[in-house]
Short mmCIF file of C-alpha atoms in Angstrom, two decimals:
data_model
loop_
_atom_site.label_atom_id
_atom_site.label_comp_id
_atom_site.label_asym_id
_atom_site.label_seq_id
_atom_site.Cartn_x
_atom_site.Cartn_y
_atom_site.Cartn_z
CA UNK C 4 0.17 0.02 0.01
CA UNK C 5 2.61 2.67 1.26
CA UNK C 6 1.91 6.09 -0.37
CA UNK C 7 -0.96 4.95 -2.55
CA UNK C 8 -3.14 4.33 0.64
CA UNK C 9 -5.74 6.95 1.52
CA UNK C 10 -6.50 7.00 4.90
CA UNK C 11 -10.03 8.52 5.65
CA UNK C 12 -10.28 11.91 7.60
CA UNK C 13 -9.41 11.44 11.07
CA UNK C 14 -11.58 12.54 13.76
CA UNK C 15 -9.79 14.06 16.87
CA UNK C 16 -12.95 14.10 19.21
CA UNK C 17 -13.95 11.48 21.81
CA UNK C 18 -15.28 10.68 25.16
CA UNK C 19 -14.86 8.15 28.18
CA UNK C 20 -18.10 6.50 26.92
CA UNK C 21 -16.55 6.12 23.65
CA UNK C 22 -13.13 4.80 24.36
CA UNK C 23 -12.07 1.35 23.21
CA UNK C 24 -8.47 1.05 24.45
CA UNK C 25 -8.32 2.30 27.64
CA UNK C 26 -9.98 1.95 30.99
CA UNK C 27 -10.15 5.03 33.81
CA UNK C 28 -10.51 4.04 37.13
CA UNK C 29 -10.57 6.96 40.08
CA UNK C 30 -10.10 5.98 43.75
CA UNK C 31 -9.80 9.12 45.54
CA UNK C 32 -6.38 11.18 44.75
CA UNK C 33 -5.13 8.23 42.58
CA UNK C 34 -6.24 7.54 38.87
CA UNK C 35 -5.30 4.37 37.39
CA UNK C 36 -5.36 4.19 33.33
CA UNK C 37 -5.50 1.01 32.05
CA UNK C 38 -4.19 0.32 28.32
CA UNK C 39 -5.88 -2.53 27.13
CA UNK C 40 -5.83 -2.11 22.96
CA UNK C 41 -8.07 -3.97 21.06
CA UNK C 42 -6.26 -5.68 18.59
CA UNK C 43 -9.21 -6.23 16.01
CA UNK C 44 -10.12 -2.46 16.61
CA UNK C 45 -7.06 -0.38 14.67
CA UNK C 46 -8.25 3.23 13.22
CA UNK C 47 -8.22 1.49 9.46
CA UNK C 48 -10.05 -1.62 9.48
CA UNK C 49 -8.61 -4.43 7.49
CA UNK C 50 -5.29 -2.97 7.04
CA UNK C 51 -3.46 -3.97 10.31
CA UNK C 52 -4.21 -5.75 13.76
CA UNK C 53 -2.78 -3.68 17.10
CA UNK C 54 -1.56 -6.90 18.65
CA UNK C 55 0.99 -6.93 21.81
CA UNK C 56 -0.49 -3.41 23.11
CA UNK C 57 0.88 -1.72 20.17
CA UNK C 58 -0.71 1.86 19.42
CA UNK C 59 -2.29 3.64 16.42
CA UNK C 60 -3.30 7.40 16.50
CA UNK C 61 -6.61 5.87 17.46
CA UNK C 62 -5.49 4.51 20.65
CA UNK C 63 -3.40 8.03 21.50
CA UNK C 64 -6.47 10.21 20.67
CA UNK C 65 -7.95 8.66 23.44
CA UNK C 66 -4.96 8.72 25.87
CA UNK C 67 -4.64 12.62 25.13
CA UNK C 68 -8.34 12.91 26.01
CA UNK C 69 -8.01 10.86 29.27
CA UNK C 70 -5.25 13.58 30.27
CA UNK C 71 -6.89 16.13 29.61
CA UNK C 72 -10.30 15.41 30.90
CA UNK C 73 -8.09 14.39 34.63
CA UNK C 74 -7.23 17.75 34.57
CA UNK C 75 -10.52 19.48 34.36
CA UNK C 76 -13.20 16.86 35.45
CA UNK C 77 -10.80 15.14 38.01
CA UNK C 78 -8.93 18.08 39.89
CA UNK C 79 -8.95 15.62 43.30
CA UNK C 80 -6.83 13.28 41.51
CA UNK C 81 -3.11 13.94 42.22
CA UNK C 82 -1.43 10.87 41.06
CA UNK C 83 -2.03 9.03 37.52
CA UNK C 84 -0.83 5.27 37.24
CA UNK C 85 -0.67 3.75 33.62
CA UNK C 86 -0.54 0.52 33.49
CA UNK C 87 -0.88 -2.76 30.95
CA UNK C 88 -4.21 -4.66 30.97
CA UNK C 89 -4.18 -6.78 28.21
CA UNK C 90 -5.38 -10.21 28.89
CA UNK C 91 -3.98 -11.40 25.41
CA UNK C 92 -0.94 -9.82 25.99
CA UNK C 93 0.01 -10.50 29.67
CA UNK C 94 3.64 -10.11 29.59
CA UNK C 95 3.75 -6.89 27.40
CA UNK C 96 3.08 -3.08 28.88
CA UNK C 97 3.48 -1.91 25.26
CA UNK C 98 5.08 -2.83 22.27
CA UNK C 99 4.74 0.69 20.78
CA UNK C 100 3.64 2.41 17.79
CA UNK C 101 2.34 -0.26 15.26
CA UNK C 102 4.65 -1.68 12.79
CA UNK C 103 2.33 -2.19 10.24
CA UNK C 104 0.39 0.93 10.30
CA UNK C 105 3.73 3.01 9.99
CA UNK C 106 4.49 0.24 7.00
CA UNK C 107 1.34 1.72 5.75
CA UNK C 108 0.80 4.82 6.31
CA UNK C 109 2.26 7.41 4.10
CA UNK C 110 4.80 9.36 4.91
CA UNK C 111 3.07 12.48 5.84
CA UNK C 112 0.85 10.72 7.86
CA UNK C 113 3.78 8.99 9.80
CA UNK C 114 5.38 12.06 10.51
CA UNK C 115 1.92 13.90 11.48
CA UNK C 116 1.01 10.82 13.64
CA UNK C 117 4.52 11.15 15.80
CA UNK C 118 3.95 14.73 16.05
CA UNK C 119 0.55 14.22 17.87
CA UNK C 120 2.27 11.57 20.30
CA UNK C 121 4.97 13.74 20.78
CA UNK C 122 2.53 16.86 22.02
CA UNK C 123 0.28 14.03 24.05
CA UNK C 124 3.30 13.08 25.72
CA UNK C 125 4.38 16.65 26.52
CA UNK C 126 1.04 17.06 27.51
CA UNK C 127 1.46 14.57 30.53
CA UNK C 128 4.59 15.97 31.61
CA UNK C 129 3.03 19.49 32.17
CA UNK C 130 0.13 17.61 33.84
CA UNK C 131 3.11 16.54 36.14
CA UNK C 132 4.78 20.17 36.30
CA UNK C 133 1.74 22.42 36.44
CA UNK C 134 -1.40 20.67 37.18
CA UNK C 135 -0.29 18.52 40.42
CA UNK C 136 -0.97 15.21 38.92
CA UNK C 137 2.30 13.27 38.62
CA UNK C 138 2.37 10.65 36.12
CA UNK C 139 3.75 7.10 37.25
CA UNK C 140 4.60 4.46 34.84
CA UNK C 141 3.97 0.89 36.14
CA UNK C 142 5.19 -1.17 33.78
CA UNK C 143 3.84 -4.58 34.57
CA UNK C 144 5.62 -6.32 31.44
CA UNK C 145 8.22 -5.32 28.71
CA UNK C 146 7.84 -1.95 27.22
CA UNK C 147 9.39 -1.34 24.00
CA UNK C 148 10.10 1.34 21.62
CA UNK C 149 7.00 3.94 21.80
CA UNK C 150 5.90 1.71 24.83
CA UNK C 151 9.10 2.93 27.00
CA UNK C 152 8.90 6.10 25.43
CA UNK C 153 5.30 6.98 26.83
CA UNK C 154 7.15 5.80 30.58
CA UNK C 155 9.76 7.94 29.64
CA UNK C 156 6.95 11.06 29.57
CA UNK C 157 5.93 9.94 33.33
CA UNK C 158 7.75 11.14 36.13
CA UNK C 159 8.34 7.81 37.56
CA UNK C 160 9.01 4.15 36.37
CA UNK C 161 8.38 1.15 37.78
CA UNK C 162 9.07 -2.07 36.23
CA UNK C 163 8.17 -5.81 37.06
CA UNK C 164 11.14 -7.64 38.57
CA UNK C 165 9.87 -11.37 37.10
CA UNK C 166 13.11 -12.29 35.06
CA UNK C 167 11.31 -11.48 31.82
CA UNK C 168 9.92 -7.85 31.54
CA UNK C 169 12.59 -5.27 29.57
CA UNK C 170 12.69 -1.97 28.81
CA UNK C 171 14.09 -1.23 25.47
CA UNK C 172 14.35 1.08 22.22
CA UNK C 173 14.66 -1.56 19.38
CA UNK C 174 14.20 0.94 16.63
CA UNK C 175 17.62 1.30 15.21
CA UNK C 176 18.36 -2.60 15.11
CA UNK C 177 14.97 -3.76 14.21
CA UNK C 178 13.52 -1.16 11.93
CA UNK C 179 16.32 1.11 10.67
CA UNK C 180 14.89 4.40 12.15
CA UNK C 181 14.89 6.04 15.51
CA UNK C 182 12.55 6.63 18.28
CA UNK C 183 10.26 9.04 16.99
CA UNK C 184 8.28 9.97 20.19
CA UNK C 185 11.16 11.63 22.14
CA UNK C 186 13.04 8.65 23.22
CA UNK C 187 16.51 9.45 22.73
CA UNK C 188 16.27 13.04 23.99
CA UNK C 189 14.40 12.25 26.93
CA UNK C 190 17.37 9.79 27.96
CA UNK C 191 19.71 12.26 27.90
CA UNK C 192 18.22 15.27 28.92
CA UNK C 193 15.33 14.16 30.92
CA UNK C 194 17.09 11.16 32.93
CA UNK C 195 20.30 12.32 32.35
CA UNK C 196 21.69 8.68 31.16
CA UNK C 197 24.98 8.64 30.20
CA UNK C 198 25.99 8.93 26.13
CA UNK C 199 27.71 5.52 26.29
CA UNK C 200 24.97 3.99 28.38
CA UNK C 201 22.27 5.65 25.65
CA UNK C 202 24.25 4.01 22.69
CA UNK C 203 24.62 0.42 24.30
CA UNK C 204 20.59 0.43 25.31
CA UNK C 205 19.38 1.65 21.71
CA UNK C 206 21.42 -0.80 19.75
CA UNK C 207 20.39 -3.80 22.41
CA UNK C 208 17.02 -5.04 20.88
CA UNK C 209 16.29 -7.00 23.66
CA UNK C 210 16.93 -3.93 26.42
CA UNK C 211 17.48 -4.15 29.74
CA UNK C 212 15.34 -6.18 32.21
CA UNK C 213 14.81 -4.65 36.32
CA UNK C 214 18.39 -5.30 37.36
CA UNK C 215 20.24 -3.37 35.09
CA UNK C 216 17.43 -0.93 34.23
CA UNK C 217 18.02 0.34 37.86
CA UNK C 218 21.47 0.16 37.29
CA UNK C 219 21.51 2.50 34.63
CA UNK C 220 18.76 4.57 35.78
CA UNK C 221 16.25 3.79 32.77
CA UNK C 222 13.75 3.29 35.59
CA UNK C 223 13.21 4.34 39.07
CA UNK C 224 12.78 1.01 40.85
CA UNK C 225 10.83 -2.64 40.40
CA UNK C 226 9.04 -4.89 42.65
CA UNK C 227 9.12 -8.59 42.30
CA UNK C 228 5.25 -10.10 41.22
CA UNK C 229 4.60 -10.60 44.88
CA UNK C 230 4.77 -7.42 45.96
CA UNK C 231 4.05 -5.39 42.64
CA UNK C 232 0.40 -4.67 43.26
CA UNK C 233 1.25 -3.56 46.84
CA UNK C 234 4.21 -1.72 45.93
CA UNK C 235 2.77 0.59 43.00
CA UNK C 236 -0.08 1.11 45.60
CA UNK C 237 2.05 2.54 48.15
CA UNK C 238 4.23 4.54 45.77
CA UNK C 239 1.24 5.81 43.97
CA UNK C 240 -0.67 7.14 47.46
CA UNK C 241 2.94 8.58 48.81
CA UNK C 242 3.24 10.89 45.28
CA UNK C 243 -0.21 12.10 45.91
CA UNK C 244 -0.04 12.96 49.26
CA UNK C 245 2.71 14.91 48.56
CA UNK C 246 0.57 17.15 46.45
CA UNK C 247 -1.55 20.30 46.91
CA UNK C 248 -5.12 19.64 47.08
CA UNK C 249 -7.76 21.86 44.96
CA UNK C 250 -10.31 23.71 45.89
CA UNK C 251 -13.95 24.23 43.90
CA UNK C 252 -15.48 22.31 41.76
CA UNK C 253 -14.84 20.45 38.50
CA UNK C 254 -16.33 20.80 35.16
CA UNK C 255 -17.38 18.44 32.48
CA UNK C 256 -16.07 19.20 29.11
CA UNK C 257 -18.63 19.00 26.41
CA UNK C 258 -18.21 17.71 22.81
CA UNK C 259 -16.60 20.15 20.22
CA UNK C 260 -18.97 20.27 17.04
CA UNK C 261 -19.15 22.62 13.96
CA UNK C 262 -21.43 22.82 11.11
CA UNK C 263 -19.21 21.54 7.64
CA UNK C 264 -19.72 22.18 4.08
CA UNK C 265 -17.32 20.71 1.41
CA UNK C 266 -15.08 24.08 2.06
CA UNK C 267 -16.04 25.42 5.19
CA UNK C 268 -16.01 24.37 8.99
CA UNK C 269 -18.32 26.68 11.45
CA UNK C 270 -17.71 26.33 15.01
CA UNK C 271 -18.74 28.90 17.57
CA UNK C 272 -16.02 31.07 17.93
CA UNK C 273 -13.48 29.46 14.80
CA UNK C 274 -14.57 29.24 11.03
CA UNK C 275 -12.36 27.53 8.54
CA UNK C 276 -12.51 28.21 4.72
CA UNK C 277 -10.27 26.15 2.36
CA UNK C 278 -9.40 27.23 -0.93
CA UNK C 279 -7.51 25.12 -2.71
CA UNK C 280 -3.77 25.27 -1.36
CA UNK C 281 -4.97 27.96 1.32
CA UNK C 282 -7.12 27.90 4.51
CA UNK C 283 -8.46 31.09 6.23
CA UNK C 284 -8.78 30.40 9.67
CA UNK C 285 -11.12 33.22 11.83
CA UNK C 286 -11.05 33.25 15.44
CA UNK C 287 -13.86 35.28 17.09
CA UNK C 288 -13.63 37.08 20.48
CA UNK C 289 -16.99 36.55 22.98
CA UNK C 290 -19.82 38.12 21.78
CA UNK C 291 -19.86 41.94 22.91
CA UNK C 292 -20.61 42.32 26.42
CA UNK C 293 -20.58 38.93 27.48
CA UNK C 294 -19.66 38.44 30.93
CA UNK C 295 -17.04 35.53 31.64
CA UNK C 296 -18.38 32.58 33.59
CA UNK C 297 -16.27 29.57 35.54
CA UNK C 298 -18.06 26.91 32.86
CA UNK C 299 -16.62 24.39 30.31
CA UNK C 300 -18.30 27.06 28.03
CA UNK C 301 -16.38 29.99 29.11
CA UNK C 302 -14.78 31.58 25.84
CA UNK C 303 -11.21 31.27 27.20
CA UNK C 304 -11.64 27.83 27.09
CA UNK C 305 -14.50 26.75 24.39
CA UNK C 306 -12.72 29.14 21.60
CA UNK C 307 -9.32 27.57 22.45
CA UNK C 308 -10.89 23.88 22.11
CA UNK C 309 -12.47 24.42 18.91
CA UNK C 310 -8.91 26.17 17.85
CA UNK C 311 -7.16 22.87 18.72
CA UNK C 312 -9.84 20.52 16.52
CA UNK C 313 -9.43 22.81 13.41
CA UNK C 314 -5.83 22.82 13.76
CA UNK C 315 -5.64 19.04 13.97
CA UNK C 316 -7.74 18.55 11.12
CA UNK C 317 -5.99 20.78 8.95
CA UNK C 318 -2.70 19.16 10.28
CA UNK C 319 -3.68 15.67 9.11
CA UNK C 320 -6.75 15.67 6.86
CA UNK C 321 -5.68 18.54 4.64
CA UNK C 322 -1.97 17.73 3.77
CA UNK C 323 -2.21 19.66 0.36
CA UNK C 324 -2.90 22.98 2.26
CA UNK C 325 0.31 24.88 2.46
CA UNK C 326 -0.73 28.23 3.81
CA UNK C 327 -2.84 29.39 6.66
CA UNK C 328 -4.35 32.78 6.81
CA UNK C 329 -4.89 33.69 10.43
CA UNK C 330 -7.67 36.23 11.02
CA UNK C 331 -9.56 37.38 14.25
CA UNK C 332 -12.94 39.25 14.61
CA UNK C 333 -15.15 40.65 17.38
CA UNK C 334 -15.14 43.31 20.31
CA UNK C 335 -11.72 43.82 21.66
CA UNK C 336 -12.95 45.55 24.61
CA UNK C 337 -14.89 41.98 25.66
CA UNK C 338 -12.32 39.72 25.10
CA UNK C 339 -9.54 42.13 27.12
CA UNK C 340 -12.08 42.17 30.36
CA UNK C 341 -12.52 38.32 29.50
CA UNK C 342 -8.67 38.03 29.80
CA UNK C 343 -8.33 39.95 32.48
CA UNK C 344 -10.53 37.89 34.56
CA UNK C 345 -8.74 34.66 33.75
CA UNK C 346 -5.43 36.14 34.28
CA UNK C 347 -6.11 37.63 37.63
CA UNK C 348 -8.18 34.79 38.53
CA UNK C 349 -4.88 32.06 37.76
CA UNK C 350 -2.03 33.85 39.32
CA UNK C 351 -3.64 35.23 42.67
CA UNK C 352 -2.52 33.38 45.72
CA UNK C 353 -5.78 32.24 46.24
CA UNK C 354 -6.73 31.87 42.34
CA UNK C 355 -9.04 29.11 41.03
CA UNK C 356 -7.34 26.17 40.00
CA UNK C 357 -9.63 25.99 36.84
CA UNK C 358 -8.78 29.08 35.56
CA UNK C 359 -5.19 27.77 35.68
CA UNK C 360 -5.97 25.04 33.91
CA UNK C 361 -7.55 26.79 31.01
CA UNK C 362 -4.83 29.00 30.89
CA UNK C 363 -2.38 25.86 30.26
CA UNK C 364 -4.64 24.78 27.65
CA UNK C 365 -4.25 27.93 26.00
CA UNK C 366 -0.61 27.60 25.97
CA UNK C 367 -0.56 24.10 24.81
CA UNK C 368 -3.21 25.08 21.99
CA UNK C 369 -0.84 27.91 20.84
CA UNK C 370 2.34 25.09 20.67
CA UNK C 371 0.44 23.22 18.32
CA UNK C 372 0.15 26.50 16.07
CA UNK C 373 3.74 27.14 16.71
CA UNK C 374 4.29 23.18 15.26
CA UNK C 375 2.03 23.26 12.20
CA UNK C 376 3.74 21.90 9.14
CA UNK C 377 2.17 24.92 7.04
CA UNK C 378 3.06 28.59 6.57
CA UNK C 379 1.36 30.91 8.67
CA UNK C 380 0.38 34.43 7.55
CA UNK C 381 -1.54 36.60 10.00
CA UNK C 382 -3.60 39.46 8.30
CA UNK C 383 -4.40 42.02 10.46
CA UNK C 384 -7.82 44.12 8.72
CA UNK C 385 -10.02 46.61 10.16
CA UNK C 386 -12.54 45.15 12.54
CA UNK C 387 -10.02 42.43 14.11
CA UNK C 388 -9.37 41.51 17.30
CA UNK C 389 -5.64 40.64 17.24
CA UNK C 390 -4.85 42.05 21.07
CA UNK C 391 -4.16 40.66 24.10
CA UNK C 392 -4.37 36.91 24.21
CA UNK C 393 -5.25 36.66 20.26
CA UNK C 394 -2.06 38.61 19.55
CA UNK C 395 -0.35 35.56 20.08
CA UNK C 396 -1.67 34.46 17.14
CA UNK C 397 0.14 37.23 15.20
CA UNK C 398 3.04 36.40 17.14
CA UNK C 399 2.97 32.82 16.11
CA UNK C 400 2.74 33.72 12.70
CA UNK C 401 5.68 33.52 10.06
CA UNK C 402 4.36 36.90 8.94
CA UNK C 403 2.13 39.46 10.11
CA UNK C 404 0.32 42.22 7.76
CA UNK C 405 -1.25 45.14 9.18
CA UNK C 406 -3.65 47.18 6.90
CA UNK C 407 -2.61 51.05 7.11
CA UNK C 408 -5.51 52.94 7.35
CA UNK C 409 -5.42 56.78 7.17
CA UNK C 410 -7.56 57.51 10.25
CA UNK C 411 -5.19 54.96 12.35
CA UNK C 412 -8.09 53.05 13.87
CA UNK C 413 -6.70 49.83 12.99
CA UNK C 414 -4.64 49.11 16.00
CA UNK C 415 -3.17 46.07 17.79
CA UNK C 416 -2.40 45.68 21.52
CA UNK C 417 -0.37 44.08 23.80
CA UNK C 418 -0.98 43.23 27.31
CA UNK C 419 0.16 41.29 30.04
CA UNK C 420 -0.52 37.71 27.76
CA UNK C 421 2.54 38.52 25.94
CA UNK C 422 4.40 40.91 28.15
CA UNK C 423 4.76 38.47 30.88
CA UNK C 424 5.36 35.19 28.99
CA UNK C 425 1.99 33.87 30.47
CA UNK C 426 1.76 31.38 27.31
CA UNK C 427 5.44 30.40 26.65
CA UNK C 428 6.60 28.64 23.52
CA UNK C 429 8.08 25.07 23.77
CA UNK C 430 11.47 26.96 24.23
CA UNK C 431 10.27 28.37 27.48
CA UNK C 432 10.64 31.85 25.87
CA UNK C 433 7.83 34.36 25.06
CA UNK C 434 6.85 34.57 21.66
CA UNK C 435 7.71 38.20 22.18
CA UNK C 436 10.91 37.87 23.01
CA UNK C 437 11.92 35.31 20.52
CA UNK C 438 10.62 38.13 17.82
CA UNK C 439 13.30 40.38 19.25
CA UNK C 440 16.35 37.70 20.15
CA UNK C 441 19.55 40.12 20.42
CA UNK C 442 17.90 43.35 19.98
CA UNK C 443 17.26 44.13 23.48
CA UNK C 444 16.25 47.87 23.01
CA UNK C 445 13.61 46.65 20.69
CA UNK C 446 11.88 44.29 23.15
CA UNK C 447 12.10 46.69 26.03
CA UNK C 448 9.95 49.28 23.49
CA UNK C 449 7.40 46.91 23.15
CA UNK C 450 7.34 45.78 26.91
CA UNK C 451 6.31 49.41 27.50
CA UNK C 452 3.54 49.45 25.22
CA UNK C 453 0.38 50.11 26.95
CA UNK C 454 -2.14 51.63 24.15
CA UNK C 455 -3.31 50.51 21.31
CA UNK C 456 -0.67 50.69 18.22
CA UNK C 457 -1.30 51.74 14.87
CA UNK C 458 -0.19 50.18 11.56
CA UNK C 459 2.86 52.42 10.70
CA UNK C 460 3.98 52.13 14.29
CA UNK C 461 3.71 48.41 14.72
CA UNK C 462 6.05 48.11 11.52
CA UNK C 463 8.56 50.80 12.94
CA UNK C 464 8.22 48.51 16.57
CA UNK C 465 8.91 45.10 14.77
CA UNK C 466 5.55 43.89 15.80
CA UNK C 467 4.60 43.40 12.38
CA UNK C 468 6.04 42.61 9.09
CA UNK C 469 4.65 45.24 6.64
CA UNK C 470 1.55 47.91 6.73
CA UNK C 471 0.68 48.10 3.18
CA UNK C 472 -2.12 50.88 2.31
CA UNK C 473 -5.48 50.48 0.80
CA UNK C 474 -3.83 51.22 -2.78
CA UNK C 475 -1.42 48.17 -2.44
CA UNK C 476 -3.20 45.50 0.18
CA UNK C 477 -4.62 43.71 -2.03
CA UNK C 478 -1.64 43.31 -4.45
CA UNK C 479 0.80 42.79 -1.70
CA UNK C 480 -1.40 40.24 -0.12
CA UNK C 481 -2.23 38.53 -3.47
CA UNK C 482 1.51 38.48 -4.41
CA UNK C 483 2.86 37.04 -0.74
CA UNK C 484 0.08 34.33 -1.02
CA UNK C 485 1.11 33.50 -4.49
CA UNK C 486 5.06 33.47 -4.09
CA UNK C 487 4.75 31.30 -0.74
CA UNK C 488 2.59 28.83 -2.80
CA UNK C 489 4.83 28.74 -5.59
CA UNK C 490 8.11 27.22 -3.03
CA UNK C 491 9.12 23.80 -2.28
CA UNK C 492 6.77 22.57 0.77
CA UNK C 493 9.79 20.47 2.03
CA UNK C 494 11.99 23.32 2.13
CA UNK C 495 9.69 25.50 3.65
CA UNK C 496 8.73 22.99 6.58
CA UNK C 497 12.42 22.84 7.38
CA UNK C 498 12.89 26.77 7.42
CA UNK C 499 9.77 27.66 9.16
CA UNK C 500 10.74 25.37 12.01
CA UNK C 501 14.26 26.99 11.86
CA UNK C 502 13.01 30.35 12.10
CA UNK C 503 10.26 29.62 14.96
CA UNK C 504 12.64 28.37 17.48
CA UNK C 505 15.04 30.86 18.18
CA UNK C 506 17.42 30.69 21.20
CA UNK C 507 18.38 28.18 23.63
CA UNK C 508 16.84 24.88 23.46
CA UNK C 509 14.68 22.90 25.92
CA UNK C 510 14.10 19.13 25.77
CA UNK C 511 10.69 20.12 24.35
CA UNK C 512 12.09 21.87 21.19
CA UNK C 513 14.90 19.04 20.76
CA UNK C 514 12.11 16.54 20.49
CA UNK C 515 10.35 18.49 18.09
CA UNK C 516 13.28 19.74 15.81
CA UNK C 517 14.92 16.32 15.86
CA UNK C 518 11.54 15.00 14.92
CA UNK C 519 11.55 16.99 11.87
CA UNK C 520 14.63 16.24 10.75
CA UNK C 521 14.53 12.37 11.68
CA UNK C 522 11.37 11.74 10.45
CA UNK C 523 11.56 13.53 7.02
CA UNK C 524 15.27 11.80 6.38
CA UNK C 525 14.96 8.57 7.62
CA UNK C 526 11.65 7.55 7.07
CA UNK C 527 12.06 8.16 3.38
CA UNK C 528 15.69 6.38 2.93
CA UNK C 529 15.75 3.07 1.12
CA UNK C 530 17.34 1.60 4.39
CA UNK C 531 13.97 2.06 6.15
CA UNK C 532 11.32 2.11 3.66
CA UNK C 533 12.71 0.70 0.56
CA UNK C 534 11.58 -2.76 -1.05
CA UNK C 535 14.07 -4.36 1.39
CA UNK C 536 14.21 -1.95 4.08
CA UNK C 537 13.92 -2.89 7.62
CA UNK C 538 10.72 -1.22 8.30
CA UNK C 539 9.38 -2.98 5.33
CA UNK C 540 10.86 -6.38 6.21
CA UNK C 541 9.92 -6.21 9.72
CA UNK C 542 8.05 -9.67 10.03
CA UNK C 543 9.36 -11.29 7.61
CA UNK C 544 11.97 -14.22 7.36
CA UNK C 545 14.05 -12.45 5.02
CA UNK C 546 16.66 -10.18 6.69
CA UNK C 547 16.92 -6.44 5.59
CA UNK C 548 19.38 -5.35 2.97
CA UNK C 549 21.09 -2.00 3.68
CA UNK C 550 23.15 0.67 1.35
CA UNK C 551 26.30 1.05 3.94
CA UNK C 552 27.22 4.03 2.72
CA UNK C 553 27.09 6.99 4.79
CA UNK C 554 25.79 10.53 3.60
#
């Protein structure tokens, strides 16, 4: 099948009542997430089976939903234990991404699949760091490849010591590719594994059992089968007891829905219009005069959940879309009032945990925008609402064009959302400081802006790329779009990912940056996906054939 396989459109919405591969149990402050992948229920019927608790995108969509609902719907949970519960594979925690799925998937799907799984695991780490829900991997069987990478995203890892269970990253020796879900980076940057030990581990297909895994710090501890259940329960409760409790009721996340035609998706606050290889995404502010409320449908949460769904659909289901035009509209005073309510409520000493979770979700959604493998142009036109939090959309864009009107009524406005780095990028930097790396004076000038800024001043201050007037606007935007669409999409993806993440790196930026390079290089090389490549030959009796020339 390979590149010829046309996969159906992916739906990223799910609910606990619809889970197929996971089961969630909550006992006081401890939640247990059971992985029980149904091998006969893959995303693509008839193409592969999910054997050995392996996963595809449908499995990860459910896992992402779990970690998100735990944060909003179960604030009393302070420790999350993820473990294997597949009776058909009792000796396997998780064998990683399904190899047949990867072998049949088009290249672009492989990359987007890996990107989504990385974002899910980064969200798990964010829950541990910022939401007081510490994730623990209870490996009651072998964790191989992506299975161990899931464990690496957890704060603590325990492995069953039964003489059989092991941890491994066998991608290099068995598949001719690299661990695609941050495994190498988390080994060295997160767990501080020595490079020579990591080299040994990543080329030892069978991995290490409990004794050596503890010795090399690949896990944090182990228990024999006779003490497994009690050992995990005691460790989980101790972790839960160390985390502060949260006051205030939970909320239930409603479904995200849209009315769709062939070329327009209409959500409540987001609209996407498809036009050839261009998509226009318009995000609307709250209705004029609408008061913010502590609810699941409040604008700052619901609108960003719609934005997330739109971005994921564009990313995976519309590969030919090369340019995303970002627009905003609505009442800016209402938006700014909503923003003040949210930020004051989540940063005060007695602040509301829910408002903090909303802010964190906005941060994660904006990072998805940063990670789009599509060009981003912000169009700041009369009637827009690129102020406050929504100005982060313009700062995420590769270019921002602002209409220069005669009466200077078309303005943008920076608020604490951008100035105080309340929505940091994966690098930890603000989008504003990233824009002015090495230019202290320009950054300080932007940080001291309190009033709305017109187009000419915005261009002079470096807040926008260009400010054409009414004579030039239509032609300049048209030419910019046509030129962008004429360029190599491969070169653009590499260029954009390099330019968007300037400055010092973090574990997270390394994961995404290396993913782009690894997957776009190794996943297309004959040694991996050729007729006799390792990924192609996996599961066959014949050995792969490599071209041993290095480039």
